[in-house]
Amino acid sequence: MNMIEVKGVTKKFGKFTALNGIDLEVKKGEVYGFIGPNGAGKSTTIRVLLGIIQATSGTAKIFGMDAWKDAVEIHRKVVYVPGDVHLWENLTGGEIIDTFLKLRGGINKTKRDALIERFQLDPRKKAGTYSKGNRQKVALIAAFASEADLFILDEPTSGLDPLMENIFQQCVEEVKYEGKSVLLSSHILSEVEKLCDRVGIIRQGEMIETGTLDELRHLTRTNIVIETEKSAATLSEQSGIHQFTEEDGVYSFQVDPENLSSVMLKVGELGVKRIESTPPTLEDLFMRHYETDSVAEKG
Amino acid sequence: MLFHQLKFLLRFNARQNWLSSIIWALAIVGVTVVVAGAFVSLFGSEQERDTMAQTLENPAMVAMVGPVYGIDNYTTGAMMANQMLLFTAIVLGIMSILMITKLTRKQEEEGKFELIRSMPVGRLSSLSSALIVVALVNLIIGLITSIGLILINVESIDVEGSIMYGAVLAVTGLMFTGITAVITQLTETSRGAIGLSIAVLLLAYFVRAIGDVSSEALSLLSPLGLILRTEVYVENIWWPIIVSVVIALVFTVLAFYLHNRRDLGAGLLPSKPGKKEASKLLLSPLGLILRLQRTQIISWLVAMLFFGASYGSVLGDLESFFADNEMFQQLLGDNSEYTMTEQFMMMLMVILSIFATIPMVISFLRVRGEEKKERNDHLLTTGISRYKLLSYYLGVSVVIGAVSLFIALYGLWAAGAAVMDDPIPLENILKAGMSYVPAMLIVLALANLLFAFLPKWTSLVWAYLVFSFFTVYLGGMIDIPEWLANISSFNHIPQIPVEAFTWTPLVVLLVIGLVALIASQFGYRNRDEIG
């Protein structure tokens, strides 16, 4: 059974279409990366899933139940961390963590205290004096200390420092190991690359790409750096080669997947002294979508 | 170079503050001038003013508004200074507290100070620009008030007294500007600074209250006691003004000294660590909702007690007072069967119930405030249904409304019993007052409907309450058409003892309210959360 199943969800705010036929699936035990720029519709999708707002059309289901109608039932087993955590200024971090835990079922003090320690939060300070990162820590501690089957995290690390981000990644890996599922929306592509089994890219309210990272990589170019005995300048005329540059006899370029073998044959003729190939990063993938889109928009 | 770029920051602060300054100024000057005008027409004859003066000499009233000066020749000016000066000065005090905190601690908290401090500006420039802006606002309000009073052109409201009246307002504002500037150096948060400054203001008020009744020297210890010693429009004594200016300067210098010594973001008072764990009480949605409103609820209940008691304390002198005042007779309507006091009580019931509606509605509207700050999401995503969430807020506000009204009535009765020869039984007061609860519920039901169906317009409910207040308060003087007055739910409650008690309107109001509440549940369940 899929933990999250979204089919053809559209959400309109007045005349503005925020989501246009979104499809999304998160399987059990999977970490799903949900990426896209600001305003693409990540948070709106998540808010539909949480039953905070209602989809205009389409179905959104969690644990096979309707996200809007059965919200209360679903939320007993779901944990949500928003990107911008708003807390009650006059309560302390510790008080808020306890309140959240109790609302979700019960307080596991060992787990809670261990997480407070790991995230290095001072729970005795009033939430009004916390920085953005500290407010996020409060929400993350309350999330990872509770018993849930599904974690919905909306850009949860945007205010954390690299050390804390590392702790966060460990926590996600731990819950994954326990067989729980995670929907992680993020800007930080290296984080998604490291943690996620599958990835979905959203742009202007539409899902433009979904699949495992490997599947997505097939769709994109490989980065190649070579040093050759003969000049490789002729390669630039070869079809399927992009962003060809040369510096001190070192050539770097990108190759479309369908031209890879023909390009390699050519390269072989030039007498290879050194060759490096790197798989496209998620960032390349992401940027490529946006580059082509902006070109298309200009054209 | 401590004050580098001061001029630029001054303009910057003034720009941030101009709108609220204009609103404060209009409200303060407007109310002062309107009341002065009203006094002239309400208390035209010397005899009327003398009766009023006797009422005000009652120790309860002295504790509340300050000592009566010029009793042998109680002019309109003397009356104005007696009844209005202290409260207007307090309003300027509150304004200064809010403005200084907003321009200093709040900015620091939000990291805006840091940004400005990183630029080539002097270390004391931010604080001095805030102080100068707020001081100017105070001085300008004082000046306009003086001009406004002079322009009314009443003999007893003379030029010197009017200048002094404005000066008293301005220096009170300046003193609290200085005091708040010091306090903002002590606390770590803007909330803390506002809380502590208001506490100082309240302390000053109460020290003065005790002092005015028992010992002159004690009054002089309080800034608010000090300023009343000017005897505006009676003797016009200037030395308290000078002392006040000195006090304001001392606090200002102290604030600069402390500001220069501390780190950005830090407070000089050690901030005491809060609780590490939540208490049991907090661990339920209802507990959380109550806890978040705790301070507010307590303050309102105290205010309601005070409010009821202040009306009760004048009940003793009413008969003689009303007998002389035609205006009030007209206000209350003519009904020889009942004593003036009884008719006045009837009007008091409506007013007290309208006032008790305020904390009720404020408490309920928090649900909208929480929605706007996306904090309802925390509760709604942890297995609490919208139905429950709304019901909790509703339940809390109903209880607050009923308790507020009860406490106000109790205060009315207790103070009344102390000053009347023949006190009204508590039972009668409660019966007459508590019958307004259904009318209050209608206001709450309206707030609910707006919240459920037109969330962005929720605050419109205040318009309805203000409308209700005016139909009741002015209904006697202006002829408001019956159909218009009937829009107010408060107009349908039987006015005991003048009217006979009947259940019908109460039940009808209750049923309407209940239907509205059920419809709201449905509406809220089916709409998006709107941040």
Coordinates of N, CA and C in Angstrom, one line a residue, chain A residues 11 13 47 50-54 68-70 72 75-76 78 80 82 84-92 94-95 98-100 102-104 107 109 112-113 123-126 128-129, chain B residues 109 188-189 191 272-279 282-285 288 291-292 295 366 370 373-386 524-531:
Chain A
K11 N -5.4 22.7 -7.3 CA -5.9 23.6 -6.2 C -5.9 25.0 -6.8
F13 N -6.7 29.1 -6.0 CA -7.1 30.2 -5.1 C -7.7 31.3 -5.9
R47 N 0.1 21.1 2.3 CA -1.1 21.6 3.0 C -2.3 20.9 2.6
L50 N -2.2 17.6 4.3 CA -2.5 17.6 5.7 C -3.9 18.0 6.0
G51 N -4.7 18.2 5.0 CA -6.1 18.6 5.3 C -6.3 20.0 5.8
I52 N -5.2 20.8 5.7 CA -5.3 22.2 6.1 C -6.1 23.0 5.1
I53 N -5.9 22.7 3.8 CA -6.7 23.3 2.7 C -7.2 22.1 1.9
Q54 N -8.3 22.4 1.2 CA -9.0 21.4 0.4 C -8.7 21.5 -1.1
W68 N -8.7 15.0 3.4 CA -9.5 16.1 3.9 C -10.5 15.5 4.9
K69 N -11.3 14.5 4.5 CA -12.3 14.0 5.3 C -11.8 13.3 6.5
D70 N -10.8 12.5 6.4 CA -10.3 11.7 7.5 C -9.1 12.3 8.2
V72 N -8.4 13.8 10.9 CA -8.1 13.6 12.3 C -7.5 12.2 12.4
H75 N -4.0 12.0 11.1 CA -3.0 12.7 11.8 C -2.4 12.0 13.1
R76 N -3.2 11.0 13.5 CA -2.6 10.3 14.7 C -1.3 9.6 14.4
V78 N 0.8 10.7 11.7 CA 1.6 11.6 10.9 C 2.3 12.7 11.7
Y80 N 4.3 16.4 11.2 CA 4.5 17.5 10.2 C 5.5 18.5 10.8
P82 N 6.8 22.2 9.6 CA 6.7 23.3 8.5 C 8.1 23.9 8.3
D84 N 8.6 27.3 8.0 CA 8.7 28.4 8.8 C 7.9 28.1 10.1
V85 N 8.6 27.8 11.2 CA 7.9 27.3 12.3 C 7.5 28.5 13.2
H86 N 6.2 28.7 13.4 CA 5.7 29.7 14.3 C 5.4 29.1 15.6
L87 N 5.9 29.7 16.7 CA 5.7 29.1 18.0 C 5.1 30.2 18.9
W88 N 4.6 29.8 20.0 CA 4.0 30.7 21.0 C 5.1 31.3 21.8
E89 N 5.2 32.7 21.6 CA 6.4 33.4 22.2 C 6.6 33.2 23.7
N90 N 5.5 33.1 24.4 CA 5.7 33.1 25.9 C 5.8 31.7 26.5
L91 N 5.9 30.7 25.6 CA 6.1 29.3 26.2 C 7.6 29.0 25.9
T92 N 8.2 28.2 26.7 CA 9.6 27.8 26.5 C 9.6 26.6 25.5
G94 N 11.0 23.8 25.8 CA 10.7 22.5 26.4 C 9.2 22.3 26.6
E95 N 8.5 23.4 27.0 CA 7.0 23.3 27.1 C 6.3 23.0 25.8
D98 N 6.9 19.3 24.8 CA 6.0 18.4 25.6 C 4.6 18.5 25.1
T99 N 4.1 19.7 24.8 CA 2.7 19.9 24.4 C 2.5 19.1 23.1
F100 N 3.4 19.3 22.1 CA 3.3 18.6 20.8 C 3.3 17.1 21.0
K102 N 2.6 15.4 23.6 CA 1.4 14.9 24.3 C 0.2 14.9 23.3
L103 N 0.1 15.9 22.5 CA -1.0 16.0 21.6 C -1.0 14.8 20.6
R104 N 0.2 14.4 20.3 CA 0.4 13.3 19.3 C 0.3 11.9 20.0
I107 N 4.5 11.2 25.8 CA 5.9 11.7 25.9 C 6.9 10.6 26.3
K109 N 10.3 10.3 27.4 CA 11.3 11.2 27.9 C 12.7 10.9 27.4
R112 N 13.1 12.0 23.9 CA 13.0 13.4 23.9 C 14.3 14.0 24.3
D113 N 14.8 13.6 25.5 CA 16.0 14.2 26.1 C 17.2 13.9 25.2
P123 N 16.2 24.1 26.2 CA 14.7 24.0 26.2 C 14.1 25.0 27.2
R124 N 14.9 25.7 28.0 CA 14.4 26.6 29.0 C 14.2 28.0 28.5
K125 N 14.5 28.3 27.3 CA 14.3 29.6 26.8 C 12.9 29.8 26.2
K126 N 12.4 31.0 26.3 CA 11.1 31.3 25.7 C 11.2 31.3 24.2
G128 N 10.0 33.1 22.1 CA 10.1 34.4 21.5 C 11.6 34.8 21.3
T129 N 12.5 34.2 22.1 CA 13.9 34.5 21.9 C 14.7 33.6 21.0
Chain B
E109 N 15.3 42.8 18.7 CA 14.8 41.5 18.7 C 14.8 40.9 17.3
E188 N 15.3 41.2 28.1 CA 15.8 40.7 26.9 C 14.8 40.7 25.8
T189 N 13.5 40.8 26.1 CA 12.5 40.8 25.0 C 11.7 42.0 25.1
R191 N 8.4 41.9 24.7 CA 7.3 41.6 25.6 C 7.6 41.9 27.0
K272 N 15.6 34.8 33.7 CA 15.6 33.6 34.4 C 15.1 32.5 33.5
P273 N 15.8 31.3 33.5 CA 15.5 30.3 32.6 C 14.0 29.8 32.8
G274 N 13.4 29.5 31.8 CA 12.0 29.0 31.9 C 11.9 27.6 32.3
K275 N 10.7 27.0 32.1 CA 10.5 25.6 32.5 C 11.1 24.7 31.4
K276 N 11.7 23.6 31.8 CA 12.3 22.7 30.9 C 11.2 21.8 30.4
E277 N 10.2 21.5 31.2 CA 9.2 20.6 30.8 C 7.8 21.3 31.0
A278 N 6.8 20.8 30.3 CA 5.5 21.4 30.4 C 4.8 20.9 31.6
S279 N 4.0 21.7 32.3 CA 3.3 21.3 33.4 C 2.1 20.5 32.9
L282 N -0.7 22.1 30.9 CA -0.5 22.6 29.6 C -0.7 21.5 28.5
L283 N -0.7 20.3 29.0 CA -0.6 19.1 28.1 C -2.0 18.7 27.5
S284 N -2.9 19.7 27.2 CA -4.1 19.3 26.5 C -4.4 20.6 25.7
P285 N -5.1 20.4 24.6 CA -5.4 21.6 23.8 C -6.1 22.7 24.6
L288 N -3.6 24.4 26.8 CA -2.7 25.3 26.0 C -3.5 26.6 25.7
R291 N -3.7 28.6 28.8 CA -2.4 29.1 29.2 C -1.9 30.3 28.4
L292 N -2.2 30.2 27.1 CA -1.8 31.3 26.2 C -2.5 32.6 26.5
T295 N -2.5 35.7 31.1 CA -2.3 37.0 31.6 C -3.4 37.9 31.2
R366 N -8.9 35.1 19.2 CA -7.6 34.5 19.2 C -7.4 33.4 18.2
E370 N -4.4 33.0 15.7 CA -3.6 31.8 15.7 C -3.6 31.2 14.2
K373 N -1.2 33.2 12.1 CA 0.2 32.9 12.3 C 0.5 31.4 12.1
E374 N -0.4 30.7 11.5 CA -0.2 29.3 11.1 C 0.0 28.4 12.3
R375 N -0.4 28.9 13.5 CA -0.1 28.0 14.7 C -1.3 27.0 14.9
N376 N -2.4 27.3 14.3 CA -3.5 26.3 14.4 C -3.1 25.0 13.7
D377 N -2.2 25.2 12.7 CA -1.7 24.0 12.0 C -1.1 23.0 12.9
H378 N -0.4 23.5 13.9 CA 0.3 22.6 14.9 C -0.7 21.7 15.5
L379 N -1.9 22.3 15.9 CA -2.9 21.5 16.6 C -3.7 20.6 15.6
L380 N -4.0 21.2 14.5 CA -4.8 20.5 13.5 C -4.1 19.3 12.9
T381 N -2.8 19.3 12.9 CA -2.1 18.2 12.3 C -1.6 17.2 13.4
T382 N -2.2 17.3 14.6 CA -1.9 16.3 15.6 C -3.1 15.6 16.1
G383 N -4.1 15.5 15.2 CA -5.2 14.6 15.5 C -6.4 15.4 16.2
I384 N -6.3 16.7 16.2 CA -7.5 17.4 16.8 C -8.3 17.9 15.6
S385 N -9.6 17.7 15.8 CA -10.5 18.1 14.7 C -10.8 19.5 14.7
R386 N -11.2 20.1 13.6 CA -11.6 21.5 13.6 C -12.8 21.7 14.5
Y524 N -16.7 26.3 9.1 CA -15.2 26.2 9.4 C -14.7 24.8 9.0
R525 N -15.5 23.8 9.1 CA -15.0 22.4 8.7 C -14.8 22.4 7.2
N526 N -15.5 23.2 6.5 CA -15.4 23.1 5.0 C -14.7 24.2 4.3
R527 N -13.8 24.9 5.1 CA -13.1 25.9 4.4 C -11.6 25.7 4.7
D528 N -10.7 26.3 3.8 CA -9.3 26.2 4.0 C -8.9 27.1 5.2
E529 N -7.7 26.6 5.8 CA -7.1 27.5 6.8 C -6.5 28.7 6.0
I530 N -6.7 29.9 6.4 CA -6.2 31.0 5.6 C -5.2 31.8 6.4
G531 N -4.0 31.7 6.0 CA -2.9 32.3 6.8 C -2.8 33.8 6.7

